[in-house]
PDB file of C-alpha atoms and ligand atoms in Angstrom:
ATOM      1  CA  MET I   1      -0.039  -0.017  -0.002  1.00  0.00           C
ATOM      2  CA  THR I   2       1.510   3.421  -0.890  1.00  0.00           C
ATOM      3  CA  ARG I   3      -0.823   5.307   1.398  1.00  0.00           C
ATOM      4  CA  THR I   4       0.920   6.366   4.578  1.00  0.00           C
ATOM      5  CA  PRO I   5      -1.189   5.226   7.537  1.00  0.00           C
ATOM      6  CA  LEU I   6      -2.534   8.124   9.709  1.00  0.00           C
ATOM      7  CA  MET I   7      -3.568   7.816  13.333  1.00  0.00           C
ATOM      8  CA  ALA I   8      -5.380  11.051  14.369  1.00  0.00           C
ATOM      9  CA  GLY I   9      -6.400  11.615  18.095  1.00  0.00           C
ATOM     10  CA  ASN I  10      -9.520  13.673  18.422  1.00  0.00           C
ATOM     11  CA  TRP I  11      -9.341  15.055  22.055  1.00  0.00           C
ATOM     12  CA  LYS I  12     -12.874  16.710  21.718  1.00  0.00           C
ATOM     13  CA  MET I  13     -13.500  19.109  24.627  1.00  0.00           C
ATOM     14  CA  ASN I  14     -10.881  17.536  26.921  1.00  0.00           C
ATOM     15  CA  MET I  15      -7.519  18.630  28.284  1.00  0.00           C
ATOM     16  CA  ASP I  16      -6.666  22.202  29.280  1.00  0.00           C
ATOM     17  CA  HIS I  17      -3.439  23.644  27.884  1.00  0.00           C
ATOM     18  CA  LEU I  18      -1.324  22.261  30.700  1.00  0.00           C
ATOM     19  CA  GLU I  19      -2.748  18.821  30.358  1.00  0.00           C
ATOM     20  CA  ALA I  20      -2.133  19.033  26.676  1.00  0.00           C
ATOM     21  CA  ILE I  21       1.531  19.692  27.126  1.00  0.00           C
ATOM     22  CA  HIS I  22       1.861  16.644  29.318  1.00  0.00           C
ATOM     23  CA  LEU I  23      -0.100  14.462  26.909  1.00  0.00           C
ATOM     24  CA  VAL I  24       1.908  15.422  23.940  1.00  0.00           C
ATOM     25  CA  GLN I  25       5.207  14.986  25.897  1.00  0.00           C
ATOM     26  CA  GLY I  26       3.948  11.529  27.085  1.00  0.00           C
ATOM     27  CA  LEU I  27       3.171  10.536  23.636  1.00  0.00           C
ATOM     28  CA  HIS I  28       6.497  11.604  22.229  1.00  0.00           C
ATOM     29  CA  MET I  29       8.330   9.637  24.916  1.00  0.00           C
ATOM     30  CA  GLU I  30       6.142   6.632  24.176  1.00  0.00           C
ATOM     31  CA  LEU I  31       7.102   6.742  20.503  1.00  0.00           C
ATOM     32  CA  SER I  32      10.855   7.556  20.999  1.00  0.00           C
ATOM     33  CA  ASP I  33      12.580   4.310  20.096  1.00  0.00           C
ATOM     34  CA  ALA I  34      14.038   2.705  17.047  1.00  0.00           C
ATOM     35  CA  ASN I  35      11.039   0.576  16.398  1.00  0.00           C
ATOM     36  CA  PHE I  36       8.791   3.461  15.522  1.00  0.00           C
ATOM     37  CA  ASP I  37       9.149   5.341  12.382  1.00  0.00           C
ATOM     38  CA  TYR I  38       7.118   8.497  11.857  1.00  0.00           C
ATOM     39  CA  SER I  39       7.675   8.245   8.069  1.00  0.00           C
ATOM     40  CA  LYS I  40       5.723   4.890   8.114  1.00  0.00           C
ATOM     41  CA  VAL I  41       2.846   6.167  10.308  1.00  0.00           C
ATOM     42  CA  GLU I  42       1.657   9.852  10.750  1.00  0.00           C
ATOM     43  CA  VAL I  43       0.681  10.648  14.282  1.00  0.00           C
ATOM     44  CA  VAL I  44      -1.665  13.649  14.664  1.00  0.00           C
ATOM     45  CA  VAL I  45      -3.292  15.064  17.809  1.00  0.00           C
ATOM     46  CA  VAL I  46      -6.375  17.329  17.521  1.00  0.00           C
ATOM     47  CA  PRO I  47      -6.749  19.306  20.743  1.00  0.00           C
ATOM     48  CA  PRO I  48      -9.391  22.031  21.660  1.00  0.00           C
ATOM     49  CA  PHE I  49      -8.461  25.426  20.085  1.00  0.00           C
ATOM     50  CA  THR I  50      -7.170  26.822  23.520  1.00  0.00           C
ATOM     51  CA  ASP I  51      -4.461  24.180  23.465  1.00  0.00           C
ATOM     52  CA  ILE I  52      -3.115  24.637  20.015  1.00  0.00           C
ATOM     53  CA  ARG I  53      -0.497  27.266  20.904  1.00  0.00           C
ATOM     54  CA  SER I  54       0.890  25.207  23.770  1.00  0.00           C
ATOM     55  CA  VAL I  55       1.039  22.112  21.673  1.00  0.00           C
ATOM     56  CA  GLN I  56       2.910  24.042  18.966  1.00  0.00           C
ATOM     57  CA  THR I  57       5.414  25.457  21.405  1.00  0.00           C
ATOM     58  CA  VAL I  58       6.168  21.969  22.764  1.00  0.00           C
ATOM     59  CA  VAL I  59       6.179  20.242  19.359  1.00  0.00           C
ATOM     60  CA  GLU I  60       8.534  22.870  17.708  1.00  0.00           C
ATOM     61  CA  GLY I  61      10.650  23.374  20.884  1.00  0.00           C
ATOM     62  CA  ASP I  62      11.503  19.701  21.225  1.00  0.00           C
ATOM     63  CA  GLY I  63      11.616  19.056  17.486  1.00  0.00           C
ATOM     64  CA  MET I  64       8.819  16.374  17.743  1.00  0.00           C
ATOM     65  CA  LYS I  65       7.431  14.613  14.645  1.00  0.00           C
ATOM     66  CA  ILE I  66       3.946  14.524  16.128  1.00  0.00           C
ATOM     67  CA  GLN I  67       1.595  16.677  13.974  1.00  0.00           C
ATOM     68  CA  TYR I  68      -1.400  18.575  15.249  1.00  0.00           C
ATOM     69  CA  GLY I  69      -4.628  20.082  14.009  1.00  0.00           C
ATOM     70  CA  ALA I  70      -8.038  21.568  14.857  1.00  0.00           C
ATOM     71  CA  GLN I  71     -11.479  20.131  15.430  1.00  0.00           C
ATOM     72  CA  ASP I  72     -13.295  22.619  13.399  1.00  0.00           C
ATOM     73  CA  VAL I  73     -12.922  25.887  11.310  1.00  0.00           C
ATOM     74  CA  SER I  74     -14.961  28.903  10.111  1.00  0.00           C
ATOM     75  CA  THR I  75     -15.758  29.186   6.523  1.00  0.00           C
ATOM     76  CA  HIS I  76     -15.035  32.931   6.821  1.00  0.00           C
ATOM     77  CA  GLU I  77     -11.798  34.541   6.427  1.00  0.00           C
ATOM     78  CA  SER I  78     -12.158  37.217   9.069  1.00  0.00           C
ATOM     79  CA  GLY I  79     -14.584  39.745  10.501  1.00  0.00           C
ATOM     80  CA  ALA I  80     -17.631  39.859  12.717  1.00  0.00           C
ATOM     81  CA  TYR I  81     -18.096  36.113  13.426  1.00  0.00           C
ATOM     82  CA  THR I  82     -18.024  35.973  17.169  1.00  0.00           C
ATOM     83  CA  GLY I  83     -16.592  32.702  18.451  1.00  0.00           C
ATOM     84  CA  GLU I  84     -15.169  31.503  15.192  1.00  0.00           C
ATOM     85  CA  VAL I  85     -11.684  30.673  14.161  1.00  0.00           C
ATOM     86  CA  SER I  86     -10.320  31.066  10.642  1.00  0.00           C
ATOM     87  CA  ALA I  87      -8.287  28.625   8.574  1.00  0.00           C
ATOM     88  CA  THR I  88      -5.489  31.251   8.266  1.00  0.00           C
ATOM     89  CA  MET I  89      -5.270  31.525  11.997  1.00  0.00           C
ATOM     90  CA  LEU I  90      -4.930  27.752  12.381  1.00  0.00           C
ATOM     91  CA  LYS I  91      -2.312  27.543   9.561  1.00  0.00           C
ATOM     92  CA  LYS I  92      -0.357  30.245  11.339  1.00  0.00           C
ATOM     93  CA  LEU I  93      -0.327  28.099  14.451  1.00  0.00           C
ATOM     94  CA  GLY I  94       1.297  25.298  12.448  1.00  0.00           C
ATOM     95  CA  CYS I  95      -1.811  23.037  12.162  1.00  0.00           C
ATOM     96  CA  ALA I  96      -1.504  20.473   9.459  1.00  0.00           C
ATOM     97  CA  TYR I  97      -5.026  18.978   9.715  1.00  0.00           C
ATOM     98  CA  VAL I  98      -8.527  20.163  10.433  1.00  0.00           C
ATOM     99  CA  VAL I  99     -11.402  17.840  11.322  1.00  0.00           C
ATOM    100  CA  VAL I 100     -14.570  18.958   9.455  1.00  0.00           C
ATOM    101  CA  GLY I 101     -18.050  17.466   9.817  1.00  0.00           C
ATOM    102  CA  HIS I 102     -17.574  15.276  12.836  1.00  0.00           C
ATOM    103  CA  SER I 103     -20.883  13.812  13.776  1.00  0.00           C
ATOM    104  CA  GLU I 104     -21.032  15.848  16.988  1.00  0.00           C
ATOM    105  CA  ARG I 105     -20.791  19.084  15.003  1.00  0.00           C
ATOM    106  CA  ARG I 106     -23.475  17.864  12.609  1.00  0.00           C
ATOM    107  CA  GLU I 107     -25.730  16.890  15.490  1.00  0.00           C
ATOM    108  CA  TYR I 108     -25.214  19.778  17.903  1.00  0.00           C
ATOM    109  CA  HIS I 109     -24.555  22.446  15.361  1.00  0.00           C
ATOM    110  CA  SER I 110     -26.696  21.220  12.381  1.00  0.00           C
ATOM    111  CA  GLU I 111     -23.760  21.143  10.002  1.00  0.00           C
ATOM    112  CA  SER I 112     -25.017  20.125   6.586  1.00  0.00           C
ATOM    113  CA  ASP I 113     -22.913  18.244   3.883  1.00  0.00           C
ATOM    114  CA  ALA I 114     -22.743  21.315   1.815  1.00  0.00           C
ATOM    115  CA  LEU I 115     -21.263  23.346   4.939  1.00  0.00           C
ATOM    116  CA  VAL I 116     -18.907  20.446   5.601  1.00  0.00           C
ATOM    117  CA  GLY I 117     -17.732  20.545   2.001  1.00  0.00           C
ATOM    118  CA  GLU I 118     -17.250  24.344   2.181  1.00  0.00           C
ATOM    119  CA  LYS I 119     -15.133  23.927   5.395  1.00  0.00           C
ATOM    120  CA  ALA I 120     -13.102  21.327   3.643  1.00  0.00           C
ATOM    121  CA  ARG I 121     -12.455  23.652   0.669  1.00  0.00           C
ATOM    122  CA  VAL I 122     -11.476  26.389   2.930  1.00  0.00           C
ATOM    123  CA  VAL I 123      -8.982  24.256   4.819  1.00  0.00           C
ATOM    124  CA  LEU I 124      -7.385  23.024   1.526  1.00  0.00           C
ATOM    125  CA  ALA I 125      -7.199  26.589   0.374  1.00  0.00           C
ATOM    126  CA  ALA I 126      -5.190  27.568   3.432  1.00  0.00           C
ATOM    127  CA  GLY I 127      -2.692  24.774   2.691  1.00  0.00           C
ATOM    128  CA  MET I 128      -3.839  22.239   5.402  1.00  0.00           C
ATOM    129  CA  THR I 129      -5.521  18.858   5.028  1.00  0.00           C
ATOM    130  CA  PRO I 130      -9.223  18.407   5.928  1.00  0.00           C
ATOM    131  CA  ILE I 131     -10.203  15.225   7.791  1.00  0.00           C
ATOM    132  CA  ILE I 132     -13.751  14.963   6.413  1.00  0.00           C
ATOM    133  CA  CYS I 133     -16.062  12.841   8.756  1.00  0.00           C
ATOM    134  CA  CYS I 134     -19.075  10.895   7.627  1.00  0.00           C
ATOM    135  CA  GLY I 135     -21.063   8.068   9.018  1.00  0.00           C
ATOM    136  CA  GLU I 136     -24.430   6.685   9.718  1.00  0.00           C
ATOM    137  CA  ALA I 137     -26.814   6.612  12.823  1.00  0.00           C
ATOM    138  CA  LEU I 138     -28.038   3.466  14.313  1.00  0.00           C
ATOM    139  CA  GLU I 139     -31.435   3.590  12.714  1.00  0.00           C
ATOM    140  CA  VAL I 140     -29.842   3.838   9.117  1.00  0.00           C
ATOM    141  CA  ARG I 141     -27.549   0.917   9.989  1.00  0.00           C
ATOM    142  CA  LYS I 142     -30.540  -1.292  11.156  1.00  0.00           C
ATOM    143  CA  GLU I 143     -32.203  -0.490   7.859  1.00  0.00           C
ATOM    144  CA  GLY I 144     -29.104  -1.632   6.043  1.00  0.00           C
ATOM    145  CA  LYS I 145     -28.783   1.670   4.335  1.00  0.00           C
ATOM    146  CA  GLN I 146     -25.378   2.706   5.694  1.00  0.00           C
ATOM    147  CA  VAL I 147     -23.616   2.747   2.124  1.00  0.00           C
ATOM    148  CA  PRO I 148     -25.996   4.960   0.403  1.00  0.00           C
ATOM    149  CA  HIS I 149     -26.220   7.230   3.330  1.00  0.00           C
ATOM    150  CA  VAL I 150     -22.592   7.642   3.599  1.00  0.00           C
ATOM    151  CA  LEU I 151     -22.076   8.015  -0.116  1.00  0.00           C
ATOM    152  CA  ALA I 152     -24.594  10.830  -0.202  1.00  0.00           C
ATOM    153  CA  GLN I 153     -22.574  12.595   2.544  1.00  0.00           C
ATOM    154  CA  ILE I 154     -19.409  12.002   0.433  1.00  0.00           C
ATOM    155  CA  ASP I 155     -21.098  13.485  -2.729  1.00  0.00           C
ATOM    156  CA  GLY I 156     -22.078  16.587  -0.750  1.00  0.00           C
ATOM    157  CA  ALA I 157     -18.810  17.094   0.824  1.00  0.00           C
ATOM    158  CA  LEU I 158     -16.663  16.673  -2.248  1.00  0.00           C
ATOM    159  CA  ASP I 159     -18.980  18.680  -4.537  1.00  0.00           C
ATOM    160  CA  GLY I 160     -16.818  21.117  -6.493  1.00  0.00           C
ATOM    161  CA  MET I 161     -13.462  19.717  -5.252  1.00  0.00           C
ATOM    162  CA  SER I 162     -10.757  18.971  -7.665  1.00  0.00           C
ATOM    163  CA  ALA I 163      -9.051  15.531  -8.008  1.00  0.00           C
ATOM    164  CA  ASP I 164      -5.993  17.013  -6.500  1.00  0.00           C
ATOM    165  CA  ASP I 165      -7.734  18.370  -3.563  1.00  0.00           C
ATOM    166  CA  VAL I 166      -9.474  14.975  -2.943  1.00  0.00           C
ATOM    167  CA  LYS I 167      -6.075  13.120  -3.089  1.00  0.00           C
ATOM    168  CA  THR I 168      -4.823  15.521  -0.377  1.00  0.00           C
ATOM    169  CA  ALA I 169      -8.022  15.214   1.791  1.00  0.00           C
ATOM    170  CA  VAL I 170      -8.618  12.509   4.280  1.00  0.00           C
ATOM    171  CA  ILE I 171     -11.998  10.932   4.679  1.00  0.00           C
ATOM    172  CA  ALA I 172     -13.061   9.391   8.078  1.00  0.00           C
ATOM    173  CA  TYR I 173     -15.745   6.949   8.200  1.00  0.00           C
ATOM    174  CA  GLU I 174     -17.275   6.937  11.700  1.00  0.00           C
ATOM    175  CA  PRO I 175     -20.565   5.025  12.304  1.00  0.00           C
ATOM    176  CA  ILE I 176     -22.219   7.249  14.894  1.00  0.00           C
ATOM    177  CA  TRP I 177     -23.445   4.171  16.986  1.00  0.00           C
ATOM    178  CA  ALA I 178     -19.821   3.101  17.419  1.00  0.00           C
ATOM    179  CA  ILE I 179     -18.515   6.612  18.733  1.00  0.00           C
ATOM    180  CA  GLY I 180     -17.791   6.674  22.351  1.00  0.00           C
ATOM    181  CA  THR I 181     -20.011   3.619  22.954  1.00  0.00           C
ATOM    182  CA  GLY I 182     -17.432   0.858  23.116  1.00  0.00           C
ATOM    183  CA  GLU I 183     -19.393  -0.654  20.282  1.00  0.00           C
ATOM    184  CA  VAL I 184     -16.798  -1.167  17.529  1.00  0.00           C
ATOM    185  CA  ALA I 185     -17.924  -1.933  14.020  1.00  0.00           C
ATOM    186  CA  THR I 186     -16.516  -5.276  12.770  1.00  0.00           C
ATOM    187  CA  PRO I 187     -13.478  -4.969  10.556  1.00  0.00           C
ATOM    188  CA  GLU I 188     -15.754  -6.224   7.699  1.00  0.00           C
ATOM    189  CA  ASP I 189     -18.416  -3.411   8.543  1.00  0.00           C
ATOM    190  CA  ALA I 190     -15.487  -0.942   8.331  1.00  0.00           C
ATOM    191  CA  GLN I 191     -14.221  -2.409   5.040  1.00  0.00           C
ATOM    192  CA  GLU I 192     -17.701  -2.480   3.436  1.00  0.00           C
ATOM    193  CA  VAL I 193     -18.139   1.445   3.846  1.00  0.00           C
ATOM    194  CA  CYS I 194     -14.510   2.427   3.374  1.00  0.00           C
ATOM    195  CA  GLY I 195     -14.395   0.326   0.147  1.00  0.00           C
ATOM    196  CA  ALA I 196     -17.617   1.909  -1.027  1.00  0.00           C
ATOM    197  CA  ILE I 197     -16.216   5.345  -0.329  1.00  0.00           C
ATOM    198  CA  ARG I 198     -13.085   4.551  -2.488  1.00  0.00           C
ATOM    199  CA  GLY I 199     -15.300   3.212  -5.261  1.00  0.00           C
ATOM    200  CA  ARG I 200     -17.481   6.445  -5.225  1.00  0.00           C
ATOM    201  CA  ILE I 201     -14.159   8.502  -5.498  1.00  0.00           C
ATOM    202  CA  ALA I 202     -13.136   6.373  -8.523  1.00  0.00           C
ATOM    203  CA  GLU I 203     -16.675   7.071 -10.117  1.00  0.00           C
ATOM    204  CA  LEU I 204     -16.481  10.744  -9.350  1.00  0.00           C
ATOM    205  CA  TYR I 205     -12.885  11.200 -10.329  1.00  0.00           C
ATOM    206  CA  ASP I 206     -10.647   8.351 -11.359  1.00  0.00           C
ATOM    207  CA  ALA I 207      -8.956   5.179 -10.159  1.00  0.00           C
ATOM    208  CA  GLU I 208      -5.676   7.093  -9.445  1.00  0.00           C
ATOM    209  CA  THR I 209      -7.392   9.554  -7.249  1.00  0.00           C
ATOM    210  CA  ALA I 210      -9.305   6.828  -5.388  1.00  0.00           C
ATOM    211  CA  GLU I 211      -6.097   4.986  -4.696  1.00  0.00           C
ATOM    212  CA  ALA I 212      -4.404   7.915  -3.378  1.00  0.00           C
ATOM    213  CA  THR I 213      -7.032   9.148  -0.900  1.00  0.00           C
ATOM    214  CA  ARG I 214      -6.681   8.110   2.586  1.00  0.00           C
ATOM    215  CA  ILE I 215      -9.781   6.716   4.255  1.00  0.00           C
ATOM    216  CA  LEU I 216      -9.855   6.284   8.094  1.00  0.00           C
ATOM    217  CA  TYR I 217     -12.155   4.335  10.304  1.00  0.00           C
ATOM    218  CA  GLY I 218     -13.301   5.891  13.609  1.00  0.00           C
ATOM    219  CA  GLY I 219     -15.478   4.608  16.498  1.00  0.00           C
ATOM    220  CA  SER I 220     -14.235   3.010  19.652  1.00  0.00           C
ATOM    221  CA  VAL I 221     -10.729   2.129  18.191  1.00  0.00           C
ATOM    222  CA  LYS I 222      -8.316   0.853  20.924  1.00  0.00           C
ATOM    223  CA  SER I 223      -5.086  -1.000  20.936  1.00  0.00           C
ATOM    224  CA  SER I 224      -6.976  -4.216  21.281  1.00  0.00           C
ATOM    225  CA  ASN I 225      -8.884  -3.874  18.017  1.00  0.00           C
ATOM    226  CA  VAL I 226      -6.672  -1.567  15.839  1.00  0.00           C
ATOM    227  CA  ALA I 227      -4.606  -4.179  14.102  1.00  0.00           C
ATOM    228  CA  GLU I 228      -7.494  -6.126  12.834  1.00  0.00           C
ATOM    229  CA  ILE I 229      -9.194  -2.910  11.543  1.00  0.00           C
ATOM    230  CA  MET I 230      -5.997  -1.876   9.952  1.00  0.00           C
ATOM    231  CA  SER I 231      -5.793  -5.148   8.199  1.00  0.00           C
ATOM    232  CA  GLN I 232      -8.721  -4.236   5.955  1.00  0.00           C
ATOM    233  CA  GLN I 233      -7.502  -3.034   2.505  1.00  0.00           C
ATOM    234  CA  ASP I 234      -9.403   0.173   2.231  1.00  0.00           C
ATOM    235  CA  VAL I 235      -8.802   1.364   5.920  1.00  0.00           C
ATOM    236  CA  ASP I 236      -5.742   3.571   6.014  1.00  0.00           C
ATOM    237  CA  GLY I 237      -5.713   4.744   9.634  1.00  0.00           C
ATOM    238  CA  ALA I 238      -8.074   5.580  12.465  1.00  0.00           C
ATOM    239  CA  LEU I 239      -9.676   8.686  13.921  1.00  0.00           C
ATOM    240  CA  VAL I 240      -9.593   7.955  17.626  1.00  0.00           C
ATOM    241  CA  GLY I 241     -11.499   9.651  20.459  1.00  0.00           C
ATOM    242  CA  GLY I 242     -11.310   8.383  24.021  1.00  0.00           C
ATOM    243  CA  ALA I 243      -8.260   6.151  23.504  1.00  0.00           C
ATOM    244  CA  SER I 244      -6.314   9.155  22.312  1.00  0.00           C
ATOM    245  CA  LEU I 245      -6.466  10.795  25.723  1.00  0.00           C
ATOM    246  CA  LYS I 246      -3.978   8.309  27.264  1.00  0.00           C
ATOM    247  CA  ALA I 247      -0.415   8.581  25.854  1.00  0.00           C
ATOM    248  CA  ASP I 248       0.551   4.975  26.310  1.00  0.00           C
ATOM    249  CA  GLU I 249      -2.730   3.624  24.669  1.00  0.00           C
ATOM    250  CA  PHE I 250      -2.591   6.123  21.779  1.00  0.00           C
ATOM    251  CA  ALA I 251       1.094   5.279  21.200  1.00  0.00           C
ATOM    252  CA  LYS I 252       0.124   1.492  21.058  1.00  0.00           C
ATOM    253  CA  ILE I 253      -2.495   2.380  18.458  1.00  0.00           C
ATOM    254  CA  ALA I 254       0.087   4.188  16.507  1.00  0.00           C
ATOM    255  CA  ARG I 255       2.354   1.107  16.791  1.00  0.00           C
ATOM    256  CA  PHE I 256      -0.424  -1.208  15.286  1.00  0.00           C
ATOM    257  CA  ALA I 257       2.115  -2.820  12.979  1.00  0.00           C
ATOM    258  CA  GLU I 258       4.022  -4.147  16.000  1.00  0.00           C
ATOM    259  CA  LEU I 259       0.977  -5.655  17.789  1.00  0.00           C
TER     260      LEU I 259
HETATM  261  C1  PEP J 301     -14.471  10.264  17.586  1.00  0.00           C
HETATM  262  O1  PEP J 301     -14.839  11.137  18.324  1.00  0.00           O
HETATM  263  O2  PEP J 301     -14.127  10.611  16.503  1.00  0.00           O
HETATM  264  C2  PEP J 301     -14.345   8.834  18.039  1.00  0.00           C
HETATM  265  C3  PEP J 301     -14.021   7.933  17.192  1.00  0.00           C
HETATM  266  O3  PEP J 301     -14.560   8.618  19.303  1.00  0.00           O
HETATM  267  P1  PEP J 301     -14.155   7.282  20.112  1.00  0.00           P
HETATM  268  O4  PEP J 301     -12.901   6.743  19.555  1.00  0.00           O
HETATM  269  O5  PEP J 301     -14.153   7.621  21.579  1.00  0.00           O
HETATM  270  O6  PEP J 301     -15.392   6.376  19.890  1.00  0.00           O
END
């Protein structure tokens, strides 16, 4: 596989800026030995906005290879948008990735597929990589409609995006019923939808674009299940919530190839 695996830890609204420094230092220590090669697995932490400057200071100061990003972004460049944070601001803080369209944003902030697509384009235009989230609710899964549901989200989010942008972007398939519940999709469930997403990218663009685009699985990923999930051919990494809040556990996930 030519796609470099990506392990991204979404901290959500956890960790103040001091706790963030400790967590990143702990993760760095856990990954500092000859067995771990950052060129073979990208490791990304996604803290709350208030922690990003502290994470930048410790990552740059200690020359760490851990990358970092943000959990959301405004579609506006600047101006009277109280509470919002622009892509340019995030880029200036050294963010490499921005999560867009997480199911918690879609649910609690009514984010539509069109808005998610707009955010993804703003992130790309600022020179960062969007991690575009998609995934079905339990009712959709019970009806067996997870594939058409997710593909409709993908169509909306990729609308108007060039093939080069899609190759840069990362898609994260996160079944909502598996997020923070301990209920992990089977590796076959993950493969079914991740494979369908790659197929859709091939239809919308071409085979080369589909082969280049990284697709992550997210939903109760832990060190005990990551290796099996990563063995699926269309799963290129994981978006990890709860298990990314402990340095040793997230490091084990990043070391999935050694498990
Ligand atoms: C997430 O929030 O993206 C997530 C996958 O959470 P968890 O790993 O806790 O299920």
